[in-house]
Each structure stands twice: as C-alpha cells, then as structure tokens.
PDB file of C-alpha atoms in Angstrom:
ATOM      1  CA  MET A 202     -56.777-187.636  30.157  1.00 65.00           C
ATOM      2  CA  ASP A 203     -59.771-189.582  28.794  1.00 84.00           C
ATOM      3  CA  ASP A 204     -61.781-192.044  30.875  1.00 84.00           C
ATOM      4  CA  LEU A 205     -60.394-195.084  29.025  1.00 83.00           C
ATOM      5  CA  THR A 206     -56.776-194.160  29.799  1.00 94.00           C
ATOM      6  CA  THR A 207     -57.763-193.436  33.271  1.00 96.00           C
ATOM      7  CA  LEU A 208     -59.534-196.781  33.539  1.00 96.00           C
ATOM      8  CA  GLN A 209     -56.461-198.669  32.165  1.00 97.00           C
ATOM      9  CA  LYS A 210     -54.061-197.097  34.641  1.00 98.00           C
ATOM     10  CA  ILE A 211     -56.461-197.937  37.547  1.00 98.00           C
ATOM     11  CA  LEU A 212     -56.916-201.475  36.274  1.00 98.00           C
ATOM     12  CA  ALA A 213     -53.056-201.894  35.872  1.00 98.00           C
ATOM     13  CA  PHE A 214     -52.488-200.646  39.483  1.00 98.00           C
ATOM     14  CA  LEU A 215     -55.210-203.080  40.802  1.00 98.00           C
ATOM     15  CA  ALA A 216     -53.624-205.894  39.052  1.00 98.00           C
ATOM     16  CA  GLU A 217     -50.135-204.978  40.373  1.00 98.00           C
ATOM     17  CA  ILE A 218     -51.442-205.060  44.048  1.00 98.00           C
ATOM     18  CA  ASP A 219     -53.554-208.260  43.599  1.00 97.00           C
ATOM     19  CA  ILE A 220     -57.007-206.890  43.723  1.00 98.00           C
ATOM     20  CA  GLU A 221     -58.901-208.699  40.846  1.00 97.00           C
ATOM     21  CA  ALA A 222     -61.057-206.432  38.696  1.00 97.00           C
ATOM     22  CA  ARG A 223     -62.768-207.814  35.718  1.00 97.00           C
ATOM     23  CA  GLU A 224     -65.236-206.479  33.131  1.00 97.00           C
ATOM     24  CA  ASP A 225     -68.693-208.121  32.973  1.00 97.00           C
ATOM     25  CA  SER A 226     -72.237-207.142  32.379  1.00 96.00           C
ATOM     26  CA  ILE A 227     -73.968-205.907  35.501  1.00 96.00           C
ATOM     27  CA  LYS A 228     -77.878-206.225  35.243  1.00 92.00           C
ATOM     28  CA  LYS A 229     -78.865-205.166  38.837  1.00 89.00           C
ATOM     29  CA  ALA A 230     -78.823-201.922  40.466  1.00 87.00           C
ATOM     30  CA  THR A 231     -75.517-201.196  42.432  1.00 89.00           C
ATOM     31  CA  PHE A 232     -74.480-198.397  44.852  1.00 86.00           C
ATOM     32  CA  LEU A 233     -72.073-196.959  42.362  1.00 89.00           C
ATOM     33  CA  PRO A 234     -73.153-197.272  38.683  1.00 91.00           C
ATOM     34  CA  GLY A 235     -71.338-200.020  36.852  1.00 94.00           C
ATOM     35  CA  ILE A 236     -69.375-201.388  39.857  1.00 96.00           C
ATOM     36  CA  LEU A 237     -70.006-204.498  41.997  1.00 95.00           C
ATOM     37  CA  ILE A 238     -68.002-206.250  44.602  1.00 95.00           C
ATOM     38  CA  GLU A 239     -68.473-210.002  44.398  1.00 95.00           C
ATOM     39  CA  LYS A 240     -66.541-212.489  46.535  1.00 95.00           C
ATOM     40  CA  GLY A 241     -63.717-210.039  47.065  1.00 95.00           C
ATOM     41  CA  GLN A 242     -63.420-209.038  43.377  1.00 97.00           C
ATOM     42  CA  LEU A 243     -64.397-205.984  41.595  1.00 97.00           C
ATOM     43  CA  ILE A 244     -66.816-206.380  38.606  1.00 97.00           C
ATOM     44  CA  PHE A 245     -67.237-203.378  36.469  1.00 97.00           C
ATOM     45  CA  ASP A 246     -69.415-202.793  33.355  1.00 97.00           C
ATOM     46  CA  LYS A 247     -67.815-200.055  31.152  1.00 94.00           C
ATOM     47  CA  GLU A 248     -71.202-199.435  29.480  1.00 94.00           C
ATOM     48  CA  ILE A 249     -72.718-198.054  32.748  1.00 94.00           C
ATOM     49  CA  LEU A 250     -69.575-197.103  34.669  1.00 95.00           C
ATOM     50  CA  LYS A 251     -69.812-193.308  35.203  1.00 93.00           C
ATOM     51  CA  ASN A 252     -66.538-192.520  37.005  1.00 95.00           C
ATOM     52  CA  PRO A 253     -63.376-194.826  36.757  1.00 96.00           C
ATOM     53  CA  GLY A 254     -62.255-193.370  40.060  1.00 96.00           C
ATOM     54  CA  ASP A 255     -65.006-195.027  41.771  1.00 96.00           C
ATOM     55  CA  LEU A 256     -63.134-198.300  41.243  1.00 97.00           C
ATOM     56  CA  LEU A 257     -60.421-196.960  43.539  1.00 98.00           C
ATOM     57  CA  HIS A 258     -63.014-196.320  46.268  1.00 95.00           C
ATOM     58  CA  GLU A 259     -64.477-199.824  45.973  1.00 96.00           C
ATOM     59  CA  ALA A 260     -61.048-201.434  45.863  1.00 98.00           C
ATOM     60  CA  GLY A 261     -60.344-199.605  49.099  1.00 97.00           C
ATOM     61  CA  HIS A 262     -63.125-201.499  50.696  1.00 96.00           C
ATOM     62  CA  ILE A 263     -61.588-204.760  49.542  1.00 97.00           C
ATOM     63  CA  ALA A 264     -58.095-203.658  50.645  1.00 98.00           C
ATOM     64  CA  VAL A 265     -59.052-202.686  54.247  1.00 97.00           C
ATOM     65  CA  THR A 266     -61.099-205.933  54.784  1.00 95.00           C
ATOM     66  CA  GLU A 267     -59.199-208.678  56.685  1.00 94.00           C
ATOM     67  CA  CYS A 268     -57.606-211.168  54.344  1.00 95.00           C
ATOM     68  CA  ALA A 269     -59.669-213.984  55.933  1.00 94.00           C
ATOM     69  CA  ALA A 270     -62.864-212.189  55.195  1.00 92.00           C
ATOM     70  CA  ARG A 271     -62.019-210.612  51.860  1.00 94.00           C
ATOM     71  CA  GLY A 272     -63.233-213.539  49.715  1.00 93.00           C
ATOM     72  CA  GLY A 273     -66.658-213.272  51.357  1.00 91.00           C
ATOM     73  CA  LEU A 274     -67.113-209.521  50.654  1.00 92.00           C
ATOM     74  CA  SER A 275     -69.932-209.112  48.229  1.00 91.00           C
ATOM     75  CA  GLY A 276     -72.574-206.454  47.484  1.00 86.00           C
ATOM     76  CA  ASP A 277     -73.220-203.847  50.142  1.00 80.00           C
ATOM     77  CA  VAL A 278     -70.011-203.604  52.271  1.00 80.00           C
ATOM     78  CA  TYR A 279     -72.095-202.489  55.359  1.00 71.00           C
ATOM     79  CA  SER A 280     -74.038-205.743  55.304  1.00 70.00           C
ATOM     80  CA  ALA A 281     -70.761-207.531  55.208  1.00 71.00           C
ATOM     81  CA  GLY A 282     -69.648-205.845  58.373  1.00 73.00           C
ATOM     82  CA  HIS A 283     -67.885-202.626  57.380  1.00 81.00           C
ATOM     83  CA  SER A 284     -68.256-199.798  59.832  1.00 89.00           C
ATOM     84  CA  PRO A 285     -68.093-196.039  59.283  1.00 91.00           C
ATOM     85  CA  ALA A 286     -64.301-196.234  60.280  1.00 93.00           C
ATOM     86  CA  ASP A 287     -63.826-198.733  57.453  1.00 93.00           C
ATOM     87  CA  GLU A 288     -65.527-196.315  55.044  1.00 93.00           C
ATOM     88  CA  MET A 289     -63.099-193.614  56.145  1.00 95.00           C
ATOM     89  CA  ALA A 290     -60.152-196.011  55.695  1.00 97.00           C
ATOM     90  CA  ALA A 291     -61.424-196.930  52.224  1.00 96.00           C
ATOM     91  CA  ILE A 292     -61.389-193.229  51.260  1.00 97.00           C
ATOM     92  CA  ALA A 293     -57.962-192.636  52.693  1.00 98.00           C
ATOM     93  CA  TRP A 294     -56.755-195.849  50.909  1.00 98.00           C
ATOM     94  CA  SER A 295     -58.209-194.577  47.646  1.00 98.00           C
ATOM     95  CA  TRP A 296     -56.487-191.300  47.995  1.00 98.00           C
ATOM     96  CA  ALA A 297     -53.037-193.096  48.621  1.00 98.00           C
ATOM     97  CA  ALA A 298     -53.775-195.294  45.539  1.00 98.00           C
ATOM     98  CA  LEU A 299     -54.656-192.167  43.450  1.00 98.00           C
ATOM     99  CA  GLN A 300     -51.342-190.580  44.485  1.00 97.00           C
ATOM    100  CA  SER A 301     -49.383-193.802  43.766  1.00 98.00           C
ATOM    101  CA  ILE A 302     -50.919-193.877  40.279  1.00 98.00           C
ATOM    102  CA  GLY A 303     -50.479-190.181  39.671  1.00 97.00           C
ATOM    103  CA  LEU A 304     -53.985-189.317  38.550  1.00 97.00           C
ATOM    104  CA  PRO A 305     -55.638-185.959  39.207  1.00 97.00           C
ATOM    105  CA  SER A 306     -57.562-185.532  42.436  1.00 97.00           C
ATOM    106  CA  GLN A 307     -60.941-185.047  40.467  1.00 96.00           C
ATOM    107  CA  VAL A 308     -60.603-188.624  39.217  1.00 97.00           C
ATOM    108  CA  LEU A 309     -61.491-189.905  42.715  1.00 97.00           C
ATOM    109  CA  PHE A 310     -63.360-186.967  44.191  1.00 97.00           C
ATOM    110  CA  HIS A 311     -65.424-186.198  41.189  1.00 93.00           C
ATOM    111  CA  GLN A 312     -68.485-183.835  41.065  1.00 88.00           C
ATOM    112  CA  ASP A 313     -70.995-186.800  41.188  1.00 85.00           C
ATOM    113  CA  GLY A 314     -69.621-188.267  44.388  1.00 86.00           C
ATOM    114  CA  TYR A 315     -69.325-187.831  48.134  1.00 87.00           C
ATOM    115  CA  LYS A 316     -72.583-186.055  48.688  1.00 83.00           C
ATOM    116  CA  GLY A 317     -71.221-182.660  47.239  1.00 84.00           C
ATOM    117  CA  ALA A 318     -68.146-182.641  49.449  1.00 89.00           C
ATOM    118  CA  SER A 319     -65.590-183.605  46.800  1.00 94.00           C
ATOM    119  CA  GLU A 320     -63.873-180.165  46.770  1.00 94.00           C
ATOM    120  CA  ASN A 321     -63.538-180.181  50.488  1.00 95.00           C
ATOM    121  CA  TYR A 322     -62.068-183.715  50.352  1.00 96.00           C
ATOM    122  CA  ILE A 323     -59.620-182.628  47.686  1.00 96.00           C
ATOM    123  CA  GLU A 324     -58.522-179.664  49.701  1.00 96.00           C
ATOM    124  CA  ALA A 325     -58.264-181.570  53.088  1.00 95.00           C
ATOM    125  CA  PHE A 326     -56.332-184.571  51.479  1.00 96.00           C
ATOM    126  CA  SER A 327     -54.033-182.250  49.392  1.00 95.00           C
ATOM    127  CA  GLN A 328     -53.115-180.340  52.574  1.00 92.00           C
ATOM    128  CA  GLY A 329     -52.528-183.551  54.582  1.00 89.00           C
ATOM    129  CA  GLN A 330     -55.559-182.934  56.620  1.00 87.00           C
ATOM    130  CA  GLY A 331     -57.488-185.972  55.284  1.00 91.00           C
ATOM    131  CA  PHE A 332     -59.209-188.487  57.483  1.00 95.00           C
ATOM    132  CA  GLY A 333     -59.119-192.378  57.679  1.00 96.00           C
ATOM    133  CA  PHE A 334     -55.324-192.761  57.648  1.00 97.00           C
ATOM    134  CA  PRO A 335     -55.252-193.597  61.371  1.00 97.00           C
ATOM    135  CA  MET A 336     -57.128-196.805  60.518  1.00 97.00           C
ATOM    136  CA  LEU A 337     -54.619-197.595  57.760  1.00 98.00           C
ATOM    137  CA  VAL A 338     -51.917-197.227  60.322  1.00 97.00           C
ATOM    138  CA  TYR A 339     -53.802-199.450  62.718  1.00 97.00           C
ATOM    139  CA  TYR A 340     -54.167-201.928  59.990  1.00 97.00           C
ATOM    140  CA  GLY A 341     -50.407-201.917  59.403  1.00 97.00           C
ATOM    141  CA  LEU A 342     -50.730-200.585  55.856  1.00 98.00           C
ATOM    142  CA  CYS A 343     -48.718-197.418  56.354  1.00 98.00           C
ATOM    143  CA  HIS A 344     -46.987-195.064  58.801  1.00 97.00           C
ATOM    144  CA  ALA A 345     -48.530-191.895  60.145  1.00 95.00           C
ATOM    145  CA  PRO A 346     -48.090-188.920  57.849  1.00 94.00           C
ATOM    146  CA  ASN A 347     -45.468-187.351  60.103  1.00 92.00           C
ATOM    147  CA  HIS A 348     -43.130-190.340  59.596  1.00 94.00           C
ATOM    148  CA  SER A 349     -40.398-189.773  56.927  1.00 92.00           C
ATOM    149  CA  ASN A 350     -42.103-192.375  54.639  1.00 94.00           C
ATOM    150  CA  GLY A 351     -45.638-191.960  56.047  1.00 96.00           C
ATOM    151  CA  TYR A 352     -49.095-191.714  54.546  1.00 97.00           C
ATOM    152  CA  PRO A 353     -49.959-191.412  51.669  1.00 97.00           C
ATOM    153  CA  THR A 354     -47.037-193.700  51.007  1.00 97.00           C
ATOM    154  CA  MET A 355     -48.185-197.294  51.705  1.00 98.00           C
ATOM    155  CA  ASN A 356     -46.045-200.086  53.026  1.00 97.00           C
ATOM    156  CA  LYS A 357     -48.473-202.625  51.698  1.00 98.00           C
ATOM    157  CA  TRP A 358     -51.753-202.302  50.025  1.00 98.00           C
ATOM    158  CA  LEU A 359     -53.782-205.200  51.445  1.00 98.00           C
ATOM    159  CA  ARG A 360     -54.755-205.775  55.023  1.00 97.00           C
ATOM    160  CA  SER A 361     -53.471-209.092  56.469  1.00 95.00           C
TER     161      SER A 361
END
C-alpha cells in the first residue's frame, strides 16, 4: 500500500471520529516532520510529512485530552500539560486506531520512530502486551483487554 492510500485511509478515519485534520504548509520545525497540532486540530504538510502513521500518534494526543482542554492543545503537548501517562495512552490509542482502520503495524511503528523500539512495540501490542490501555480504560474509552469487547476495540474515540 502506498503512502497516499495510507494517508487517505487515516484521514477518512479521523474525519469519521471528529478529529479535524487539514493540509497546509508548515514553515516551522515540528516534533514530527510535517505535522502540527494547532488548537486541537491536526495540520499536515504532505511535502514534508515522512510517515502518515505519525498522524495517528498525534491524533492520539488530541483524543486523550479532555474535551474542555482539547481546543487549547497546540504545539508541544507536554507544554500543554500532557504527562508520560498521556504519551502511553496516545500510543495505545493509535494502535487501536490502526487496528480499526486495518493498516499494517509498520505504518504506525515505522523504522524512523519510537527511538528504535518499533519492532518491540509491534511485538508487544500484537501479543496483547502493549502499554497505555489502562489509561484508555480510566478515561472511559474502552474496556480492559480481558473483557469480551475490550481493548483494542474502543467504545468511543474521544475523551469526554
């Protein structure tokens, strides 16, 4: 599957769950090339976007942010109050999104990301040993994996 098809599938999914993503030129340096969170929305620049799967990770940050604070989320999510637990929740959320869309694991956990741990993450999440899902359960987004319809199946995609 090519990057354009992957990008289209991701954008369709984000639109379906009410996370706004729009294409625009990004002139400043960003944590992930070609992606910026601005006022609770994803901005992406196809010219410099390296990995479409990174949109799912950044969407995860938007999704796990409380509804009342989501519109104020811009730039570096840590300066906006995200904790390491929120980072883990965003990763778990992005895995659930990837599964829902039906994309290959390497789209999310690609070679260029996750400080060289991508293969470990793929193995852990594929075997149901991933991390971050307890926060998703706590936020009311899903049930625990041992539930009949538990993680990575989501009850809802956005935190209230």
